[in-house]
Coordinates of C-alpha atoms in Angstrom, one line a residue:
X182 CA 54.7 -76.5 -20.2
X183 CA 55.8 -75.0 -16.9
X184 CA 53.7 -74.9 -13.8
X185 CA 54.0 -71.7 -11.8
X186 CA 52.9 -71.2 -8.2
X187 CA 51.1 -68.0 -7.5
X188 CA 50.2 -66.9 -4.1
X189 CA 49.3 -66.6 -1.4
X190 CA 48.1 -63.1 -2.2
X191 CA 46.0 -60.9 0.2
X192 CA 45.5 -63.9 2.5
X193 CA 44.2 -66.1 -0.3
X194 CA 45.2 -69.7 -0.9
X195 CA 48.0 -70.3 -3.5
X196 CA 47.1 -71.7 -6.9
X197 CA 48.9 -72.9 -10.0
X198 CA 48.7 -71.7 -13.6
X199 CA 50.5 -73.1 -16.6
X200 CA 52.9 -71.0 -18.8
X201 CA 53.4 -72.1 -22.4
X202 CA 57.0 -72.8 -23.6
X203 CA 58.9 -69.7 -24.6
X204 CA 57.3 -67.3 -22.2
X205 CA 59.4 -65.2 -19.9
X206 CA 59.0 -65.8 -16.1
X207 CA 59.5 -62.8 -13.9
X208 CA 61.7 -62.8 -10.8
X209 CA 60.5 -62.2 -7.2
X210 CA 59.0 -63.9 -4.2
X211 CA 56.3 -65.5 -6.3
X212 CA 56.9 -66.5 -10.0
X213 CA 54.4 -65.4 -12.6
X214 CA 54.2 -64.6 -16.3
X215 CA 55.5 -61.1 -17.0
X216 CA 53.5 -61.1 -20.3
X217 CA 50.2 -61.8 -18.5
X218 CA 50.9 -59.0 -16.2
X219 CA 49.7 -60.5 -12.9
X220 CA 50.1 -58.3 -9.8
X221 CA 52.1 -60.4 -7.2
X222 CA 53.1 -59.3 -3.8
X223 CA 56.8 -59.4 -3.1
X224 CA 57.8 -59.1 -6.7
X225 CA 60.0 -56.2 -7.9
X226 CA 58.5 -56.4 -11.4
X227 CA 54.9 -56.3 -10.3
X228 CA 52.4 -54.9 -12.8
X229 CA 48.9 -54.1 -11.6
X230 CA 46.8 -55.2 -14.6
X231 CA 44.3 -56.7 -12.2
X232 CA 42.4 -59.5 -13.9
X233 CA 43.9 -62.1 -11.5
X234 CA 43.8 -59.7 -8.6
X235 CA 40.1 -59.1 -9.4
X236 CA 39.5 -62.9 -9.4
X237 CA 41.2 -63.2 -6.1
X238 CA 39.0 -60.5 -4.6
X239 CA 35.9 -61.9 -6.3
X240 CA 36.2 -65.6 -7.2
X241 CA 32.9 -65.5 -9.0
X242 CA 34.5 -63.5 -11.9
X243 CA 36.4 -66.7 -12.9
X244 CA 35.1 -67.0 -16.4
X245 CA 36.0 -63.4 -17.2
X246 CA 39.5 -63.7 -15.8
X247 CA 40.1 -67.0 -17.6
X248 CA 38.9 -65.5 -20.9
X249 CA 40.9 -62.3 -20.4
X250 CA 44.1 -64.1 -19.5
X251 CA 43.8 -66.6 -22.3
X252 CA 43.4 -63.8 -24.8
X253 CA 47.0 -62.7 -24.0
X254 CA 48.3 -66.2 -24.5
X255 CA 49.6 -66.5 -21.0
X256 CA 47.4 -68.3 -18.5
X257 CA 45.8 -71.5 -19.7
X258 CA 43.8 -72.5 -16.7
X259 CA 42.7 -71.0 -13.4
X260 CA 41.3 -73.1 -10.5
X261 CA 37.6 -73.4 -9.9
X262 CA 36.2 -70.7 -7.5
X263 CA 35.5 -71.8 -3.9
X264 CA 31.9 -71.4 -2.9
X265 CA 31.2 -70.2 0.6
X266 CA 31.2 -73.0 3.1
X267 CA 28.7 -71.3 5.5
X268 CA 25.1 -70.2 5.0
X269 CA 26.0 -66.6 6.1
X270 CA 28.7 -66.6 3.5
X271 CA 26.4 -67.8 0.8
X272 CA 23.8 -65.2 1.8
X273 CA 26.3 -62.4 1.6
X274 CA 27.4 -63.5 -1.9
X275 CA 23.8 -63.6 -3.0
X276 CA 23.1 -60.2 -1.6
X277 CA 26.2 -58.8 -3.3
X278 CA 25.0 -60.3 -6.6
X279 CA 21.5 -58.8 -6.1
X280 CA 23.0 -55.4 -5.4
X281 CA 25.1 -55.6 -8.6
X282 CA 22.0 -56.5 -10.6
X283 CA 20.0 -53.7 -8.9
X284 CA 22.7 -51.2 -9.8
X285 CA 22.7 -52.4 -13.5
X286 CA 18.9 -52.2 -13.6
X287 CA 19.0 -48.7 -12.1
X288 CA 21.6 -47.7 -14.7
X289 CA 19.3 -48.8 -17.4
X290 CA 16.4 -46.9 -15.9
X291 CA 18.4 -43.7 -15.6
X292 CA 19.8 -43.9 -19.1
X293 CA 16.3 -44.5 -20.5
X294 CA 14.8 -41.6 -18.6
X295 CA 17.2 -39.3 -20.5
X296 CA 15.0 -40.0 -23.5
X297 CA 11.7 -39.8 -21.7
X298 CA 10.2 -37.5 -24.4
X299 CA 11.2 -40.0 -27.0
X300 CA 9.4 -42.7 -25.1
X301 CA 6.3 -40.6 -24.7
X302 CA 6.2 -39.9 -28.4
X303 CA 6.8 -43.6 -29.3
X304 CA 3.8 -44.5 -27.1
X305 CA 1.6 -41.9 -28.7
X306 CA 2.6 -42.8 -32.2
X307 CA 2.0 -46.5 -31.5
X308 CA -1.7 -45.8 -31.3
X309 CA -1.8 -44.3 -34.8
X310 CA -1.9 -47.8 -36.5
X311 CA -4.9 -48.6 -34.3
X312 CA -6.9 -45.9 -36.2
X313 CA -6.0 -47.6 -39.5
X314 CA -7.1 -51.0 -38.1
X315 CA -10.4 -49.6 -37.0
X316 CA -11.2 -48.2 -40.4
X317 CA -9.9 -51.3 -42.2
X318 CA -11.9 -53.8 -40.2
X319 CA -14.9 -51.5 -40.3
X320 CA -14.8 -52.0 -44.1
X321 CA -14.2 -55.8 -43.8
X322 CA -17.1 -56.3 -41.4
X323 CA -19.5 -54.1 -43.4
X324 CA -22.7 -56.1 -43.3
X325 CA -21.0 -59.1 -41.6
X326 CA -21.4 -60.4 -38.1
X327 CA -18.1 -62.3 -37.9
X328 CA -14.8 -63.0 -39.7
X329 CA -12.7 -66.1 -39.0
X330 CA -14.4 -66.4 -35.6
X331 CA -13.9 -62.8 -34.7
X332 CA -16.6 -60.1 -34.2
X333 CA -15.8 -56.5 -35.0
X334 CA -15.2 -55.6 -31.4
X335 CA -13.0 -58.7 -30.7
X336 CA -10.9 -58.0 -33.8
X337 CA -10.3 -54.4 -32.7
X338 CA -9.6 -55.5 -29.1
X339 CA -7.1 -58.0 -30.5
X340 CA -5.1 -55.2 -32.3
X341 CA -5.4 -53.0 -29.2
X342 CA -3.9 -55.8 -27.1
X343 CA -1.2 -56.3 -29.8
X344 CA -0.1 -52.7 -29.4
X345 CA 0.1 -53.1 -25.7
X346 CA 2.1 -56.3 -25.9
X347 CA 4.5 -54.7 -28.3
X348 CA 5.0 -51.8 -25.9
X349 CA 5.8 -54.2 -23.0
X350 CA 8.0 -56.8 -24.8
X351 CA 9.6 -55.5 -28.1
X352 CA 13.3 -54.6 -27.8
X353 CA 14.2 -51.1 -28.8
X354 CA 17.0 -51.7 -31.2
X355 CA 18.8 -53.8 -28.6
X356 CA 20.2 -56.1 -31.4
X357 CA 21.9 -53.2 -33.2
X358 CA 23.3 -51.8 -29.9
X359 CA 24.8 -55.2 -29.0
X360 CA 26.2 -55.5 -32.5
X361 CA 27.8 -52.1 -32.2
X362 CA 29.3 -53.0 -28.8
X363 CA 30.9 -56.0 -30.5
X364 CA 32.0 -54.1 -33.7
X365 CA 33.3 -51.0 -31.9
X366 CA 35.0 -53.0 -29.1
X367 CA 32.9 -51.6 -26.3
X368 CA 32.5 -55.1 -24.8
X369 CA 36.2 -55.0 -23.8
X370 CA 35.6 -53.1 -20.6
X371 CA 32.8 -55.5 -19.5
X372 CA 34.9 -58.6 -20.4
X373 CA 37.5 -57.5 -17.8
X374 CA 34.9 -57.1 -15.1
X375 CA 32.9 -59.6 -13.0
X376 CA 29.8 -59.0 -15.1
X377 CA 28.3 -61.4 -17.6
X378 CA 27.4 -59.5 -20.7
X379 CA 24.1 -61.3 -21.5
X380 CA 22.5 -60.7 -18.0
X381 CA 23.8 -57.2 -18.2
X382 CA 21.9 -56.6 -21.5
X383 CA 18.9 -58.4 -20.1
X384 CA 18.7 -55.9 -17.2
X385 CA 19.0 -53.0 -19.6
X386 CA 16.2 -54.5 -21.7
X387 CA 14.0 -54.9 -18.6
X388 CA 14.7 -51.4 -17.5
X389 CA 13.8 -49.9 -20.9
X390 CA 10.5 -51.9 -21.0
X391 CA 9.7 -50.7 -17.5
X392 CA 10.2 -47.1 -18.4
X393 CA 8.3 -47.5 -21.6
X394 CA 5.4 -49.1 -19.7
X395 CA 5.4 -46.3 -17.2
X396 CA 5.1 -43.7 -19.9
X397 CA 2.3 -45.7 -21.5
X398 CA 0.1 -45.7 -18.4
X399 CA -1.4 -42.2 -18.7
X400 CA -2.0 -42.2 -22.5
X401 CA -3.5 -45.7 -22.1
X402 CA -5.9 -44.6 -19.3
X403 CA -7.0 -41.7 -21.5
X404 CA -7.4 -44.0 -24.6
X405 CA -9.5 -46.5 -22.6
X406 CA -12.3 -43.9 -22.6
X407 CA -12.6 -44.5 -26.3
X408 CA -11.2 -48.1 -26.8
X409 CA -12.8 -49.6 -23.7
X410 CA -16.0 -50.3 -25.5
X411 CA -14.4 -52.8 -27.7
X412 CA -13.6 -55.1 -24.7
X413 CA -17.3 -55.3 -23.7
X414 CA -18.4 -58.9 -23.4
X415 CA -14.9 -60.3 -23.6
X416 CA -13.3 -62.3 -20.7
X417 CA -10.3 -60.0 -20.6
X418 CA -10.3 -59.4 -16.9
X419 CA -10.4 -63.2 -16.0
X420 CA -7.7 -63.9 -18.6
X421 CA -5.4 -61.0 -17.5
X422 CA -3.1 -63.1 -15.2
X423 CA -2.4 -65.6 -17.9
X424 CA -1.9 -62.8 -20.4
X425 CA 0.7 -61.2 -18.2
X426 CA 2.5 -64.6 -17.8
X427 CA 2.5 -65.1 -21.5
X428 CA 3.8 -61.5 -22.0
X429 CA 6.8 -62.4 -19.8
X430 CA 7.5 -65.4 -22.0
X431 CA 7.0 -63.2 -25.1
X432 CA 9.6 -60.7 -23.7
X433 CA 12.1 -63.5 -23.0
X434 CA 11.7 -64.8 -26.5
X435 CA 12.1 -61.4 -28.0
X436 CA 15.2 -60.6 -26.0
X437 CA 17.1 -63.9 -26.4
X438 CA 16.1 -64.0 -30.1
X439 CA 17.4 -60.5 -30.7
X440 CA 20.6 -61.3 -28.7
X441 CA 21.1 -64.4 -30.9
X442 CA 20.8 -62.2 -34.1
X443 CA 23.2 -59.7 -32.6
X444 CA 25.8 -62.5 -32.2
X445 CA 26.1 -62.6 -36.0
X446 CA 28.2 -59.4 -35.6
X447 CA 31.2 -61.6 -34.5
X448 CA 31.3 -62.9 -38.1
X449 CA 29.5 -60.3 -40.2
X450 CA 30.2 -56.5 -40.1
X451 CA 26.6 -55.3 -40.8
X452 CA 23.6 -57.3 -39.5
X453 CA 21.0 -54.8 -40.8
X454 CA 20.0 -56.8 -44.0
X455 CA 19.6 -60.1 -42.1
X456 CA 17.5 -58.6 -39.3
X457 CA 15.3 -56.8 -41.8
X458 CA 14.5 -60.0 -43.6
X459 CA 13.9 -61.9 -40.4
X460 CA 11.8 -59.2 -38.8
X461 CA 9.7 -58.9 -42.0
X462 CA 8.8 -62.7 -41.7
X463 CA 8.2 -62.2 -38.0
X464 CA 5.8 -59.3 -38.7
X465 CA 3.7 -61.4 -41.0
X466 CA 3.7 -64.8 -39.1
X467 CA 3.5 -63.2 -35.7
X468 CA -0.1 -61.9 -36.2
X469 CA 0.6 -58.2 -36.8
X470 CA -1.4 -58.1 -40.1
X471 CA -4.0 -60.9 -39.4
X472 CA -4.5 -63.0 -36.3
X473 CA -2.8 -66.4 -36.7
X474 CA -6.1 -68.2 -36.3
X475 CA -7.5 -66.3 -39.3
X476 CA -4.9 -68.0 -41.6
X477 CA -5.6 -71.2 -43.5
X478 CA -5.3 -74.3 -41.4
X479 CA -1.9 -75.4 -43.0
X480 CA -0.4 -72.0 -42.3
X481 CA -1.7 -71.9 -38.8
X482 CA 0.2 -75.2 -38.1
X483 CA 3.4 -73.6 -39.4
X484 CA 3.0 -70.4 -37.4
X485 CA 2.2 -72.2 -34.2
X486 CA 5.4 -74.2 -34.5
X487 CA 7.6 -71.1 -35.0
X488 CA 8.5 -68.6 -32.2
X489 CA 6.9 -65.6 -33.9
X490 CA 3.3 -66.3 -32.9
X491 CA 4.3 -66.6 -29.2
X492 CA 5.9 -63.1 -29.3
X493 CA 2.7 -61.2 -30.0
X494 CA -0.3 -63.2 -31.1
X495 CA -0.4 -65.7 -28.2
X496 CA -0.7 -63.1 -25.4
X497 CA -3.3 -61.0 -27.3
X498 CA -5.4 -64.1 -28.2
X499 CA -5.4 -65.2 -24.5
X500 CA -6.7 -61.9 -23.3
X501 CA -9.7 -61.8 -25.7
X502 CA -10.5 -65.5 -25.0
X503 CA -9.5 -67.0 -28.4
X504 CA -7.0 -69.5 -26.8
X505 CA -8.2 -71.7 -24.0
X506 CA -8.2 -75.3 -22.8
X507 CA -5.7 -77.7 -24.3
X508 CA -4.5 -75.1 -26.8
X509 CA -3.6 -72.8 -23.9
X510 CA -1.4 -75.5 -22.3
X511 CA 0.2 -76.4 -25.5
X512 CA 0.8 -72.8 -26.3
X513 CA 2.6 -72.2 -23.0
X514 CA 4.8 -75.3 -23.6
X515 CA 5.8 -74.1 -27.0
X516 CA 6.4 -70.6 -25.8
X517 CA 8.8 -71.5 -23.0
X518 CA 10.4 -74.2 -25.1
X519 CA 11.4 -71.4 -27.5
X520 CA 12.6 -69.3 -24.6
X521 CA 14.9 -72.2 -23.6
X522 CA 16.0 -72.8 -27.1
X523 CA 17.1 -69.2 -27.8
X524 CA 18.7 -68.9 -24.3
X525 CA 20.9 -71.9 -25.0
X526 CA 21.6 -70.8 -28.6
X527 CA 22.5 -67.3 -27.7
X528 CA 24.9 -68.6 -25.0
X529 CA 26.6 -70.9 -27.5
X530 CA 27.0 -68.2 -30.1
X531 CA 28.4 -65.8 -27.5
X532 CA 31.0 -68.3 -26.4
X533 CA 31.9 -69.2 -30.0
X534 CA 32.1 -65.5 -30.9
X535 CA 34.5 -64.7 -28.0
X536 CA 36.8 -67.5 -29.1
X537 CA 37.6 -65.7 -32.3
X538 CA 37.1 -62.1 -31.0
X539 CA 40.2 -59.9 -31.0
X540 CA 40.5 -56.8 -28.9
X541 CA 43.2 -54.3 -29.6
X542 CA 44.2 -51.4 -27.3
X543 CA 42.7 -50.5 -24.0

């Protein structure tokens, strides 16, 4: 293994990378692997492939450069990036990062606004199942005052809230889009840039949810003329802040769960059948057909230990006052524990997938 000195370049400090035996070393003022294609000042055989140059200009893209260079078989290790030594330098780096995130978020908003009529139709169609729920529970409550601790109004209010939570938190085929990015090689361009793919997808997800919520405001305001009566007598206004907090947790679970499922695309060509089975279980145990607290006691215990109940049922039950006291605290602990679990698991699968991912062409 040969150690090769590279630098200084563009006023940066020199660093050392290791070249495996058998690799050709280019000639010039600074030695570097020709096969890696590093742009080096003073060399007659310079090739501007730019991963290392990009790292020099932006040391916070280290992981991407190291991954890109390793894929070619050339560079084994690059030095750790130097963090700014002054507060002003740190603030400038943080502002640059925030500007990048804002640009990605704006990109997501703009791309989703292209399909604004599609969003509007989705919002309108999402209220159609509510009509079926009203007719169904009208028949169930015929001659009855309550069912599993729910009155007719609170049951309808639960399903109304369920629709709103779905509107704000459910990914719009993000898992299939991520899987297609992997299968078709569209992640290649992002791997060569100082952008982490998972936060990139998270910003696109948040932008889509924001656009969807914006288009839901007007239809919801109109619908409240009819559906507002079902919330009469319920503590929904006092519980609204906690409901919004639980909706954020639900959105995080949904995104990282769908990102985890999409990582299967590194090993399996089509993830459609797997996601269909999992989402069917999620639909049943997440409270879309019956509220979780209307299940038998043994099934409630199972549901409240799985992540699905905290995606939809938990925020809806908080709003109508069916979760409170110690159950509320326990529910938040379980919800954010699942957020952390899927965050870690999706990161592990992403890194494992990249180890065996092969990109061909440019």
